Coordinates of C-alpha atoms in Angstrom, one line a residue:
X1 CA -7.7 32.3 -32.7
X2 CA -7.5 29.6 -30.9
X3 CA -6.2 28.1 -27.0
X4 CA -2.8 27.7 -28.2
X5 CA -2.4 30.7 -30.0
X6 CA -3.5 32.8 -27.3
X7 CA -1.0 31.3 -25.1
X8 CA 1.5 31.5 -27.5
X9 CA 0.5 35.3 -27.5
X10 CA 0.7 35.5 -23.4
X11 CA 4.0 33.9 -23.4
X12 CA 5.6 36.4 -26.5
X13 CA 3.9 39.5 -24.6
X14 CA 5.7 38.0 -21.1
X15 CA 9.2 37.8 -22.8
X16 CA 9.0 41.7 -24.6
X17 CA 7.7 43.0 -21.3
X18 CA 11.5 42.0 -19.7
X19 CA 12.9 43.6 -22.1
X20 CA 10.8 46.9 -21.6
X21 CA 12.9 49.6 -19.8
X22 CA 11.5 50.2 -16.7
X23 CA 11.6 54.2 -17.2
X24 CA 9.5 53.8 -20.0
X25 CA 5.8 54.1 -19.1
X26 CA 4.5 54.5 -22.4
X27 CA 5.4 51.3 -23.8
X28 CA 4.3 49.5 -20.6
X29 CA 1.0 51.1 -21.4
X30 CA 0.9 49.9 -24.6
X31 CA 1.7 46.3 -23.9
X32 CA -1.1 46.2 -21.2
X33 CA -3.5 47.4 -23.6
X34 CA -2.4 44.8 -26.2
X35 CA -2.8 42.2 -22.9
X36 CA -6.5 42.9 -22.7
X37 CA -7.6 42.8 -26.5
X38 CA -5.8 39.3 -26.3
X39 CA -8.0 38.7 -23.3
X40 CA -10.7 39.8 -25.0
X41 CA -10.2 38.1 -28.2
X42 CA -9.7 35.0 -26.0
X43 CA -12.4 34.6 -24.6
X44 CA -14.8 35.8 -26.9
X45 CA -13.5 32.7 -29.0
X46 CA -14.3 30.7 -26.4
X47 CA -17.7 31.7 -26.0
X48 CA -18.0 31.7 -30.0
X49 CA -16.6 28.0 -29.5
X50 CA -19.2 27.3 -27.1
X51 CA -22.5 28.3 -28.9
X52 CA -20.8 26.4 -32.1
X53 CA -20.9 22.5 -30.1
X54 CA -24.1 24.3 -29.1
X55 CA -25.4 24.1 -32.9
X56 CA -23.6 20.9 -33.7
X57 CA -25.3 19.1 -30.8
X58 CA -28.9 20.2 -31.2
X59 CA -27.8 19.9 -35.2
X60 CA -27.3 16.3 -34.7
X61 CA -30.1 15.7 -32.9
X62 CA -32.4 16.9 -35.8
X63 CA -30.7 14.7 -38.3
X64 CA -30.5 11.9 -35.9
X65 CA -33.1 9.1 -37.2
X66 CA -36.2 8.7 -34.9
X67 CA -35.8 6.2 -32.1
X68 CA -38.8 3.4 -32.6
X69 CA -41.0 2.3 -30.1
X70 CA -41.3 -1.7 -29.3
X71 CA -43.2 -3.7 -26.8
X72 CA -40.7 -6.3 -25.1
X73 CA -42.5 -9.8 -25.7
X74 CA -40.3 -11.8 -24.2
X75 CA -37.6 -11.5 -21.3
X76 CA -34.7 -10.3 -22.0
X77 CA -31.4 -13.2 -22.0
X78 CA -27.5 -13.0 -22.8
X79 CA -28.6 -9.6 -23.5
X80 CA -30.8 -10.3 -26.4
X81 CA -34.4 -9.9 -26.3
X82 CA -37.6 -10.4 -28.6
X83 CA -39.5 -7.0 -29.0
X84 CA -43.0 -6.3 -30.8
X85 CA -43.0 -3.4 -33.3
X86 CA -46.8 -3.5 -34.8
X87 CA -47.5 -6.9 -36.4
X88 CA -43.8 -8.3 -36.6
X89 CA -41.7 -9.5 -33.8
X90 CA -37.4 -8.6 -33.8
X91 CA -34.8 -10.5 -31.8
X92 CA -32.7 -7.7 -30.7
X93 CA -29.5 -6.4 -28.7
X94 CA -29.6 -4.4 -25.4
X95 CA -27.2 -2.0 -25.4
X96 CA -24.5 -2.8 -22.7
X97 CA -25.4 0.5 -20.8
X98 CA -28.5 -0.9 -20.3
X99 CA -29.5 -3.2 -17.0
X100 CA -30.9 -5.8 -19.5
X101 CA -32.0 -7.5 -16.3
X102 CA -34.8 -4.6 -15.5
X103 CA -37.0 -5.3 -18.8
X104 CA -40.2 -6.8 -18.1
X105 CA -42.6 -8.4 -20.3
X106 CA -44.9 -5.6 -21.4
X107 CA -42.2 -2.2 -21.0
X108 CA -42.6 -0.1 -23.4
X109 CA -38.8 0.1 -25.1
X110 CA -36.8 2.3 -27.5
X111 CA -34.9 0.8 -30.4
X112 CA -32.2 3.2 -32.4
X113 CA -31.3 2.4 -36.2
X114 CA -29.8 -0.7 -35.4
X115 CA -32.5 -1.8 -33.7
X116 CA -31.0 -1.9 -30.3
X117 CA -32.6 -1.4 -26.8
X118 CA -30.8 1.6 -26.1
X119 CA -33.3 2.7 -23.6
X120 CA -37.6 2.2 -21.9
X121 CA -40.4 4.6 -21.9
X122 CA -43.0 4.6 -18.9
X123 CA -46.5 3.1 -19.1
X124 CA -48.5 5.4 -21.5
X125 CA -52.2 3.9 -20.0
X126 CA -53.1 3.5 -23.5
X127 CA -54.7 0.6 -24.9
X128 CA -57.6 -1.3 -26.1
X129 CA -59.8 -3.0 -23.5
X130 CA -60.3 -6.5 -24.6
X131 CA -62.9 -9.3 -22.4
X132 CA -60.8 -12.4 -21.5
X133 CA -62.5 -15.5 -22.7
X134 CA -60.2 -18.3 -20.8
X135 CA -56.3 -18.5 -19.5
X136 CA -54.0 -20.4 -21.8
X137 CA -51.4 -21.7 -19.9
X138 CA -49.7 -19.5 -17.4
X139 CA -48.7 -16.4 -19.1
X140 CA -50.7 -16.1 -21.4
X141 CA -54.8 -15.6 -22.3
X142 CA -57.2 -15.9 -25.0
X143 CA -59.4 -12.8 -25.5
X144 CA -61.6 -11.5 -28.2
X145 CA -65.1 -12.8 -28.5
X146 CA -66.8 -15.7 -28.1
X147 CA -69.4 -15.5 -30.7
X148 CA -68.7 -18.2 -33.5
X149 CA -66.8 -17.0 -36.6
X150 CA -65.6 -13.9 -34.4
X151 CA -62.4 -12.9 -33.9
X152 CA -60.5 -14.0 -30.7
X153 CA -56.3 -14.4 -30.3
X154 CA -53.9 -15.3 -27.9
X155 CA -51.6 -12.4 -26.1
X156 CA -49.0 -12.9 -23.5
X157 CA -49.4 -11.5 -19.6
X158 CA -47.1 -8.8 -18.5
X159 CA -45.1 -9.7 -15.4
X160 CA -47.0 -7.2 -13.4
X161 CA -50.0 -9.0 -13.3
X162 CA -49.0 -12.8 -13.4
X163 CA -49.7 -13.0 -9.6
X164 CA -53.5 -11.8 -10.8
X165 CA -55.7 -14.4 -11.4
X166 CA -57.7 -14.0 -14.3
X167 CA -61.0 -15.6 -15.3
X168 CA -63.3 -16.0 -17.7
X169 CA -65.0 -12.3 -18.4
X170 CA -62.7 -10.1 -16.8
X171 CA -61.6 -7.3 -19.2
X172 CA -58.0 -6.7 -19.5
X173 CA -56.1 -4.0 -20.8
X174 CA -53.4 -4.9 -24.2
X175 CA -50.4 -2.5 -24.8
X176 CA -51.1 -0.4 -28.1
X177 CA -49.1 -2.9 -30.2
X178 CA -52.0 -5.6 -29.0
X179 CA -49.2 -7.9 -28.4
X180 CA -49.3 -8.2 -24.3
X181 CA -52.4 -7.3 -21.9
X182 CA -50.7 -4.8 -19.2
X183 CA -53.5 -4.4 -16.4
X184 CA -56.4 -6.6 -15.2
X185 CA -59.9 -5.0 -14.9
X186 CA -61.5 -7.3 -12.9
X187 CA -65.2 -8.2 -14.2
X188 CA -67.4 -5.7 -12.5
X189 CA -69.7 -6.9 -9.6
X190 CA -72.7 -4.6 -10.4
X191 CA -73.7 -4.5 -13.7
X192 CA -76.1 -2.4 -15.6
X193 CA -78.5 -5.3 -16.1
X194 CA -78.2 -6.9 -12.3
X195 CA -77.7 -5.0 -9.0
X196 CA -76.9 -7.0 -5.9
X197 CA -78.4 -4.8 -3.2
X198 CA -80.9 -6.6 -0.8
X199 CA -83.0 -4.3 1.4
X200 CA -84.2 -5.3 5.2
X201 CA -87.3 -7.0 4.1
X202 CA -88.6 -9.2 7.0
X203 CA -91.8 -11.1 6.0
X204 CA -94.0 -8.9 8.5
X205 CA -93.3 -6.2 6.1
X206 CA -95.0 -7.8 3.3
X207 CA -98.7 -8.2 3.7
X208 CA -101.0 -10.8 2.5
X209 CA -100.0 -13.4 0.2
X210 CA -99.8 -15.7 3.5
X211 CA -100.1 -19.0 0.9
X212 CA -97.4 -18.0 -1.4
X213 CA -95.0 -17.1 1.4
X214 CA -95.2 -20.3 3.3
X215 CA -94.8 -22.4 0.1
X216 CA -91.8 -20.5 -0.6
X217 CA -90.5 -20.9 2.4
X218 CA -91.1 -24.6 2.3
X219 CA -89.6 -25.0 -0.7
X220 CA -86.2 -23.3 -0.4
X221 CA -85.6 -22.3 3.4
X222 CA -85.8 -26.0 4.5
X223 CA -83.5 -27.9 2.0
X224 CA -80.7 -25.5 3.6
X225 CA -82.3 -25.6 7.4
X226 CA -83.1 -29.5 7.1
X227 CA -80.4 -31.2 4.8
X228 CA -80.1 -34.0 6.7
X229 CA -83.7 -34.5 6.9
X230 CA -83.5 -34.1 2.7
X231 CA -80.6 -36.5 2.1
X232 CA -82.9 -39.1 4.2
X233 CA -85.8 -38.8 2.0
X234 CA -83.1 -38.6 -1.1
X235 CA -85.0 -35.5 -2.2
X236 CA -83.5 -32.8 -4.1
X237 CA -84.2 -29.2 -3.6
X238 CA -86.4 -26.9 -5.6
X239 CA -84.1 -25.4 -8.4
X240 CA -86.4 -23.1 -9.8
X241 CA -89.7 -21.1 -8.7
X242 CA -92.1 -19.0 -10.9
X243 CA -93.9 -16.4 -9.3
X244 CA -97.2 -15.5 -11.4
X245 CA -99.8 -12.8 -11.0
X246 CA -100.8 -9.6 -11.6
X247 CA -98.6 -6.1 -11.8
X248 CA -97.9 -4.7 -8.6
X249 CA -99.0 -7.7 -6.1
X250 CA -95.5 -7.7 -4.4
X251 CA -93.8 -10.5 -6.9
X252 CA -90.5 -8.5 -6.8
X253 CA -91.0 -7.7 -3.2
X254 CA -91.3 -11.3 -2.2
X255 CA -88.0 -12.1 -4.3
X256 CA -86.2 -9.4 -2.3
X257 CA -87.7 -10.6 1.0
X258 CA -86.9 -14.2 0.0
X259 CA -83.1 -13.3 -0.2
X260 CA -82.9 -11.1 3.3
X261 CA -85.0 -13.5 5.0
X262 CA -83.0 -17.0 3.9
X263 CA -80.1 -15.6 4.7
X264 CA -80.5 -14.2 8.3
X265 CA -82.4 -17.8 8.9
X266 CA -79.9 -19.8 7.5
X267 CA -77.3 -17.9 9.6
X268 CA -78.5 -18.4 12.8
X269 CA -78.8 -22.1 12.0
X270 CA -74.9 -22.4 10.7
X271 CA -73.8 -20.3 13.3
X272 CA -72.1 -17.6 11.9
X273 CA -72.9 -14.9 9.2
X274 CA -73.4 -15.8 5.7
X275 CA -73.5 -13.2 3.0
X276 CA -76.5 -13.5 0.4
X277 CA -75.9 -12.4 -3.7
X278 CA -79.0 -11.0 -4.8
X279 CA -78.7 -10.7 -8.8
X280 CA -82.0 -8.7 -9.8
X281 CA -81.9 -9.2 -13.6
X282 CA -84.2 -7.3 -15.7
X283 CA -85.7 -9.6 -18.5
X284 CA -86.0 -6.8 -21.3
X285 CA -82.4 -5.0 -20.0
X286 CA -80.4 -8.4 -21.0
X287 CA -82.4 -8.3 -24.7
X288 CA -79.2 -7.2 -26.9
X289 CA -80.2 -6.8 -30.8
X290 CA -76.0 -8.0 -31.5
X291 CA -76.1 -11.8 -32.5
X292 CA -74.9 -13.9 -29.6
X293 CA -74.8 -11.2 -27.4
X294 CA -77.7 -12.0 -25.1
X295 CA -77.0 -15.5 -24.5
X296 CA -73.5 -14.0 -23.9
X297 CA -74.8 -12.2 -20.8
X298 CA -76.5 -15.0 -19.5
X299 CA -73.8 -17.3 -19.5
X300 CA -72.1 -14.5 -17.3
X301 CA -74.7 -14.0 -15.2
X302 CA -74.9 -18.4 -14.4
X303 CA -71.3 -17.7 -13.9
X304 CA -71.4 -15.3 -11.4
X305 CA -73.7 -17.1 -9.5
X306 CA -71.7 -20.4 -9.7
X307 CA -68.6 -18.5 -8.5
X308 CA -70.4 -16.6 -5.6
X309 CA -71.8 -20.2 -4.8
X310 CA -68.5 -21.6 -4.0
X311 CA -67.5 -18.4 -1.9
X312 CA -70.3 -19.5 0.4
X313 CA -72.6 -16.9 0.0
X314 CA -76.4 -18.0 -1.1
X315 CA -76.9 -16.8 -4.5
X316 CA -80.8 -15.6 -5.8
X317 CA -80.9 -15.1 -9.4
X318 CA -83.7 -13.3 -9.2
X319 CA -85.4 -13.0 -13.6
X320 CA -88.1 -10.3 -13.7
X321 CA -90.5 -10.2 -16.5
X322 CA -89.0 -13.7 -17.5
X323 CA -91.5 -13.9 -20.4
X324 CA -89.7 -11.3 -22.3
X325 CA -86.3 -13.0 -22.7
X326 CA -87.7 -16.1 -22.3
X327 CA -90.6 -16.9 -24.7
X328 CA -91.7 -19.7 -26.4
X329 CA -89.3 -20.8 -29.3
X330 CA -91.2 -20.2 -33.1
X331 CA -89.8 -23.6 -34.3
X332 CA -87.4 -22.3 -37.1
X333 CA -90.3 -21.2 -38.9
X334 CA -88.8 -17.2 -38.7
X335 CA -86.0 -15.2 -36.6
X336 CA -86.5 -15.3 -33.0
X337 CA -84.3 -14.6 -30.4
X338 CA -85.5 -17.2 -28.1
X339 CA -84.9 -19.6 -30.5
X340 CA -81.1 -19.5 -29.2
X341 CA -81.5 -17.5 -25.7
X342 CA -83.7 -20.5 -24.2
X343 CA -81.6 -23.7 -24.8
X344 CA -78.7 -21.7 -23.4
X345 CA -80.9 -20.5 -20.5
X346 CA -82.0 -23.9 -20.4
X347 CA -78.7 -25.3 -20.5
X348 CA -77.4 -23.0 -17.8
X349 CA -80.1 -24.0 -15.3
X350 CA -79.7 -27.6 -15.6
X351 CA -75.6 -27.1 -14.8
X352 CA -77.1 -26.2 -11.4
X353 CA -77.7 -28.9 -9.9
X354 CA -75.1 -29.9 -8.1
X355 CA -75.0 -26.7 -6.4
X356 CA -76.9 -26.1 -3.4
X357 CA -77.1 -22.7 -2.2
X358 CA -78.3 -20.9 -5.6
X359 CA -82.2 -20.1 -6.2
X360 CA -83.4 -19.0 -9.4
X361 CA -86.9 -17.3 -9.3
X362 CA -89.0 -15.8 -12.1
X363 CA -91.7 -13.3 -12.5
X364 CA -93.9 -13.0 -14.7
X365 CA -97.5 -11.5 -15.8
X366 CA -98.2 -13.9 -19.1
X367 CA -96.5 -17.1 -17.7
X368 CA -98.5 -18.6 -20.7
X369 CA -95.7 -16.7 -22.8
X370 CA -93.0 -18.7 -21.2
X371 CA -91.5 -21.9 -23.4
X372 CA -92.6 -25.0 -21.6
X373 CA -88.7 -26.0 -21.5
X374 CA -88.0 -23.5 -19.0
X375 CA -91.0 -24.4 -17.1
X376 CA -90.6 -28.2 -16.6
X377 CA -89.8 -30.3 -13.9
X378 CA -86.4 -30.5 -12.3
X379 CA -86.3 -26.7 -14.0
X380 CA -89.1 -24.6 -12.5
X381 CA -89.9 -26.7 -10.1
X382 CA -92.8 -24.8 -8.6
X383 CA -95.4 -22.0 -9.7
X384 CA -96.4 -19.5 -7.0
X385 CA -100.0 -17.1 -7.8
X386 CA -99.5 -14.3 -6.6
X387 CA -103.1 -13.1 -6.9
X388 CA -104.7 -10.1 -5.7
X389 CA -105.4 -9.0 -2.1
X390 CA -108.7 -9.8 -0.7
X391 CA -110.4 -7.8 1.9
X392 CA -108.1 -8.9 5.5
X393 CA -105.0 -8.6 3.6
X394 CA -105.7 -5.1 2.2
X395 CA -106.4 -4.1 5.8
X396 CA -102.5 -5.6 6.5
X397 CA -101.0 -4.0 3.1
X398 CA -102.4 -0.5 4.3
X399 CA -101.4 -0.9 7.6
X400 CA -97.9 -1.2 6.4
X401 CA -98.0 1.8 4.9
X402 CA -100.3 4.1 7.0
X403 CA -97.5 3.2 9.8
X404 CA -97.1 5.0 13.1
X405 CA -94.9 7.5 12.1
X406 CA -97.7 8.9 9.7
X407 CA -99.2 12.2 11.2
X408 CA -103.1 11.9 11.8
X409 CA -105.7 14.5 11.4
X410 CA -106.0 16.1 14.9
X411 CA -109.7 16.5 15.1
X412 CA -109.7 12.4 13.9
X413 CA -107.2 11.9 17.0
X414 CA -109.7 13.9 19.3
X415 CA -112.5 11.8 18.2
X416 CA -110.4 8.6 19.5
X417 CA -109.1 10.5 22.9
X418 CA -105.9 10.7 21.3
X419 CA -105.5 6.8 20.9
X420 CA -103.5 7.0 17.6
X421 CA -103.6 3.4 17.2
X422 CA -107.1 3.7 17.2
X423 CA -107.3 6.4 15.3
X424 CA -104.9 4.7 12.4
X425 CA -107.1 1.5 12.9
X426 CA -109.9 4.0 11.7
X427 CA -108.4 5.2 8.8
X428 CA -107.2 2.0 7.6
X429 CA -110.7 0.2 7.9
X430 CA -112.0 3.5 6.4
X431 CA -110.1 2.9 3.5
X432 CA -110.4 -0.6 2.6
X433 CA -114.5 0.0 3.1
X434 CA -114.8 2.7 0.7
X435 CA -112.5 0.3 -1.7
X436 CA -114.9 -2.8 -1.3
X437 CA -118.1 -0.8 -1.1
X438 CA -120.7 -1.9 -4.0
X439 CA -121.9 1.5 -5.6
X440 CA -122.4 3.2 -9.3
X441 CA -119.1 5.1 -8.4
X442 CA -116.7 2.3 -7.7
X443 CA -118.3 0.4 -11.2
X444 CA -115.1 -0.5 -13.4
X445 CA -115.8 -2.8 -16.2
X446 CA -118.3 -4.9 -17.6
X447 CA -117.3 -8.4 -18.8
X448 CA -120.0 -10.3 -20.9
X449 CA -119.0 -14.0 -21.8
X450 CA -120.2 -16.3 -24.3
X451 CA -122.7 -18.2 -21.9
X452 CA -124.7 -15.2 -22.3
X453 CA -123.9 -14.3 -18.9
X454 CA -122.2 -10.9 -17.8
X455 CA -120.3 -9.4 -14.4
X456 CA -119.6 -5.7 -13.2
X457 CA -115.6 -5.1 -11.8
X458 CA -115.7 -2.9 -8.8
X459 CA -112.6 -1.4 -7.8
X460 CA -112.3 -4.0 -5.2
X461 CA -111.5 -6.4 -8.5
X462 CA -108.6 -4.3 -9.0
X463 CA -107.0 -3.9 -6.3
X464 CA -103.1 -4.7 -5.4
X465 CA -100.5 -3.7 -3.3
X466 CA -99.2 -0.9 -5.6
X467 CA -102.4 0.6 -5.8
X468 CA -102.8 0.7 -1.9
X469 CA -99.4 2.5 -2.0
X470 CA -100.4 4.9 -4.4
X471 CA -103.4 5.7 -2.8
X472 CA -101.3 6.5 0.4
X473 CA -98.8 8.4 -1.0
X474 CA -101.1 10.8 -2.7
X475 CA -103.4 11.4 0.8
X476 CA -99.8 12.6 1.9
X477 CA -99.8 15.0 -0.8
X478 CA -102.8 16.2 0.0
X479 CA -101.6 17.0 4.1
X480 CA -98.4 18.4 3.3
X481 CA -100.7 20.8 1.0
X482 CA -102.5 22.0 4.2
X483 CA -98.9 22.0 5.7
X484 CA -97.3 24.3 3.6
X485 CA -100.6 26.3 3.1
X486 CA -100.1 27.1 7.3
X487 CA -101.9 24.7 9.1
X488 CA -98.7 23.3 10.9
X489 CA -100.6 20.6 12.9
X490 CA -102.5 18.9 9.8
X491 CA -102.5 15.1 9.2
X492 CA -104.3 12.4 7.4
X493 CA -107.8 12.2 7.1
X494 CA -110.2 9.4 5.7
X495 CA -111.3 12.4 3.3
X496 CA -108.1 12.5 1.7
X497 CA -108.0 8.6 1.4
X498 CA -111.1 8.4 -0.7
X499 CA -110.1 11.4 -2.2
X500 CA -106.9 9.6 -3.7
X501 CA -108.5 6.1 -4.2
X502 CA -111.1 8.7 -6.8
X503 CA -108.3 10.3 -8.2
X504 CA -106.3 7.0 -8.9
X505 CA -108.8 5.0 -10.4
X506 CA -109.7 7.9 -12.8
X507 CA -106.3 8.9 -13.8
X508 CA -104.9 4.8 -14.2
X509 CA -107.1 3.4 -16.4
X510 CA -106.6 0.0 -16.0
X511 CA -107.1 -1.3 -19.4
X512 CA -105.5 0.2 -22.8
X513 CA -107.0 2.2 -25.0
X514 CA -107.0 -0.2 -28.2
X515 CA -109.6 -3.5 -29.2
X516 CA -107.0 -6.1 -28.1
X517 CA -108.4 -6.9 -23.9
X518 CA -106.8 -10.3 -24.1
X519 CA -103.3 -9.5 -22.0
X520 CA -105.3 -7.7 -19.6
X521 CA -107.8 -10.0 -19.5
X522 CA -105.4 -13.2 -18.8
X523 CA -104.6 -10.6 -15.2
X524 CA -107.7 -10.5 -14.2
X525 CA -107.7 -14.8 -14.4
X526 CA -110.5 -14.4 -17.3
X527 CA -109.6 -16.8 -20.8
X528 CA -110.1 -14.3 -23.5
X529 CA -111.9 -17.6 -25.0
X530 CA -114.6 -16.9 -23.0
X531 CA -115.2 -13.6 -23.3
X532 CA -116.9 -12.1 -25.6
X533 CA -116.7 -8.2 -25.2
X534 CA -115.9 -5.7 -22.5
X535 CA -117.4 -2.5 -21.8
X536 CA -115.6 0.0 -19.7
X537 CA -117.8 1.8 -17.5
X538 CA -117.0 6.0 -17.2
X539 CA -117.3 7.7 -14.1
X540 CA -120.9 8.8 -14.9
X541 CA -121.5 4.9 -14.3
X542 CA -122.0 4.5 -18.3
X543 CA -120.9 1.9 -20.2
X544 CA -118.6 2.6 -23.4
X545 CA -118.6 1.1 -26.6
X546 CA -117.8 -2.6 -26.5
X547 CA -114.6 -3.7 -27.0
X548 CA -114.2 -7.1 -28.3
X549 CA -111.7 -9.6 -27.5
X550 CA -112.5 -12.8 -29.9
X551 CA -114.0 -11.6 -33.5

């Protein structure tokens, strides 16, 4: 039954009940109860009507072909606009409902059968992560890799982020389609294979090494304390500086301490604060077994110290254990990495030049590893030893760190009337004298050389500034011991000293366990040419079988 009917019905019912005598209650009863089962018919219609469009609509809706999802390429005009669906491109119409006006390059839109912008979808933060290699023009970018015969394309740059300026190794973000890069990740500023943090090192914190110190400082604080003085003598600064030596004989600290100190100098002589951009790269870290890759991140690391350059700050590219990454080229006779990863280091350095507030320094323990390129003039300008502490400048190493701060034995504090500089004077000495002392005990190595002539190492021919750390740090183990055992007032003693100098020579044997001496050899400034053998001596003061270097 439907609306009109049931009016029709109302109206009918209206006209008979007119005609009803009005002392007849029974038919007045029966035409009220045929009123309500109209009503009731009525409107359970309607609510039958209602859950019927119910079913139609959602009916429609699951026949209704799917809406498709397009990336708008280009902005939208005349209400027309040029939307990405996968690898083909569709010039389209906005529906009229639509503000055609409030698409941006880069929305997400949706596209009915006709292919129609009937409506947009919000930012899903989906999306490969693709490196920028340069900016084409101004809305667009190339990206991909730079590796010859690799793939690399050109995508357009959503609205959002044309104010961002993008550069060369930034990483951006491309919508799924891979049509149009959406967000800008700009190229991280610690990477795993630099860090930038530079820790207060003044140069009285570094002991010994007096000659190396003052050459470096003559070498690259006073091109950028004296330019004047420079551009009158028409001499270029150092580029380049190799520091040499040993393991542990403070290479990487005087890098560090380079950095700090420069830069607070070089303040106070411009006049106001400028920032320093310590890049401590890890030769072996930057090694990458993907073809191209490792000359890849040295070009990035050049060009972060290029663009930190022009911000103003002083830039230290600071290459430990150069001779790993660095080595000397095999000449095309076999696959070497160096072979490619030199000239591009090479050809990095020398774009340089021009720029005066970057320093490059190397490390290494073989520099005899390193190609000659990389060391020449105008390249590596200088090479810094960094040898081994001798007697005065072991007393200054330990002194550093048996500081005030360090508790004393009481009874040695007694002994010195409380004076604990004395009493730390005592130790110190104490220390470096059992070190130097000539005994069976302190016997090392036996070197015999082809002049028939042989020498004993002591531990005093081993020493370095690591060592002397070492040493300290275990004497502390052995008075916190005491501390935690109860004797709450315990400090260091010269027992525990020697103690720990014992202990570390017997657990770190300085030379490996195999018949090839000749790296070690080169530390110790001894030419595995002239050697013949080595015999390590036990702690019994006997010798062991001979080791030979040269068959």
């Amino acid at each position: 039954m439907g609306d009109r009917d049931v009016r029709a019905s109302e109206s009918i019912l209206e006209s008979i009940a007119q005609h009803v005598p009005a002392d007849d209650p029974k038919l007045k009863n029966h035409l009220a109860a045929l009123r309500e089962s109209l009503e009731r018919d009525a409107a359970q219609h309607r609510s039958d009507q209602e859950a019927l469009r119910e079913f139609e609509e959602a009916y429609e809706k699951l026949t209704a072909p799917a809406n498709r999802v397009g990336v708008l390429v280009s902005a939208a005009e005349d209400s027309r606009a040029l939307v990405a669906i996968g690898e083909s491109e569709y010039v389209v119409n906005v529906d009229p409902k639509m503000d055609a006006s409030s698409l941006r390059v880069g929305d997400r839109v949706l596209l009915n059968e006709a292919f129609a912008v009937v409506g947009s979808l919000p930012d899903d933060r989906c999306g490969p992560i693709v490196r920028v290699i340069e900016p084409v023009g101004a809305a667009s970018v190339r990206v991909g890799s730079e590796a010859p015969g690799s793939d690399s394309r050109i995508v357009a740059v959503a609205e959002r982020i044309e104010a961002q300026e993008l550069h060369a190794g930034d990483e951006v973000r491309l919508d799924s389609m891979g049509r149009v890069a959406l967000e800008h990740l700009p190229k991280k500023e610690l990477r795993d294979y630099f860090f930038e943090e530079v820790p207060e090192i003044p140069w009285d914190k570094i002991g010994g090494q007096t000659e190396a110190i003052q050459l470096i400082r003559d070498t690259i604080e006073h091109p950028l304390l004296f330019p004047e003085v420079y551009r009158r003598f028409d001499k270029k600064p150092v580029k380049g500086i190799l520091l040499c030596g040993p393991p542990g004989c403070g290479k990487t600290l005087i890098g560090k301490a380079t950095a700090y100190n420069l830069t607070r100098e070089y303040s106070e002589r411009v006049g106001h604060e400028v920032k320093e951009y310590f890049m401590y790269v890890s030769g072996p870290k930057i090694l990458n077994m993907w073809l191209g890759e490792t000359e890849r991140i040295v070009r990035e690391i050049f060009e972060t110290a290029r663009e930190k350059a022009k911000e103003g700050r002083l830039v230290f590219i600071f290459v430990d254990e150069a001779e790993s990454v660095l080595r000397t080229r095999s000449g095309g006779r076999w696959l070497n990495i160096s072979n490619t990863v030199v000239p591009q280091f090479c050809a990095e350095l020398d774009g340089l030049v021009s720029l005066d507030n970057v320093v490059l320094l190397l490390t290494s323990n073989r520099p005899d590893y390193i190609d000659p390129a990389v060391l020449r003039p105008e390249r590596i300008d200088r090479k810094v030893k960094v040898g081994r502490p001798s007697r005065d400048e072991a007393l200054q190493i330990a002194s550093i760190y048996l500081h005030e701060s360090v508790p004393i034995d009481p009874v040695l504090l007694a002994q010195h009337r409380g004076e604990i500089d004395c009493a730390r004077r005592d130790l110190i000495e104490g220390l470096v004298r059992h070190l130097w002392r000539k005994a069976p005990e302190t016997e090392f190595l036996q070197v015999f050389f082809r002049n028939g002539s042989s020498q004993v190492l002591h531990w005093s021919d081993l020493v370095s500034g690591a060592l002397l750390k070492s040493i300290v740090d275990r004497a502390k183990d052995y008075a916190i011991k005491r501390v935690v055992a109860g004797e709450a007032d315990a400090g260091i003693r010269l027992a525990d000293l020697e103690a720990a100098a014992r202990d570390e020579y017997a657990e770190n044997e300085i030379f490996p366990k195999s018949d090839t001496q000749e790296d070690w050899l080169k530390l110790l400034d001894f030419e595995p040419e002239n050697v013949v053998a080595v015999k390590p001596i036990d702690a019994s003061g006997k010798t062991k079988t001979a080791r030979k270097t040269i068959i």
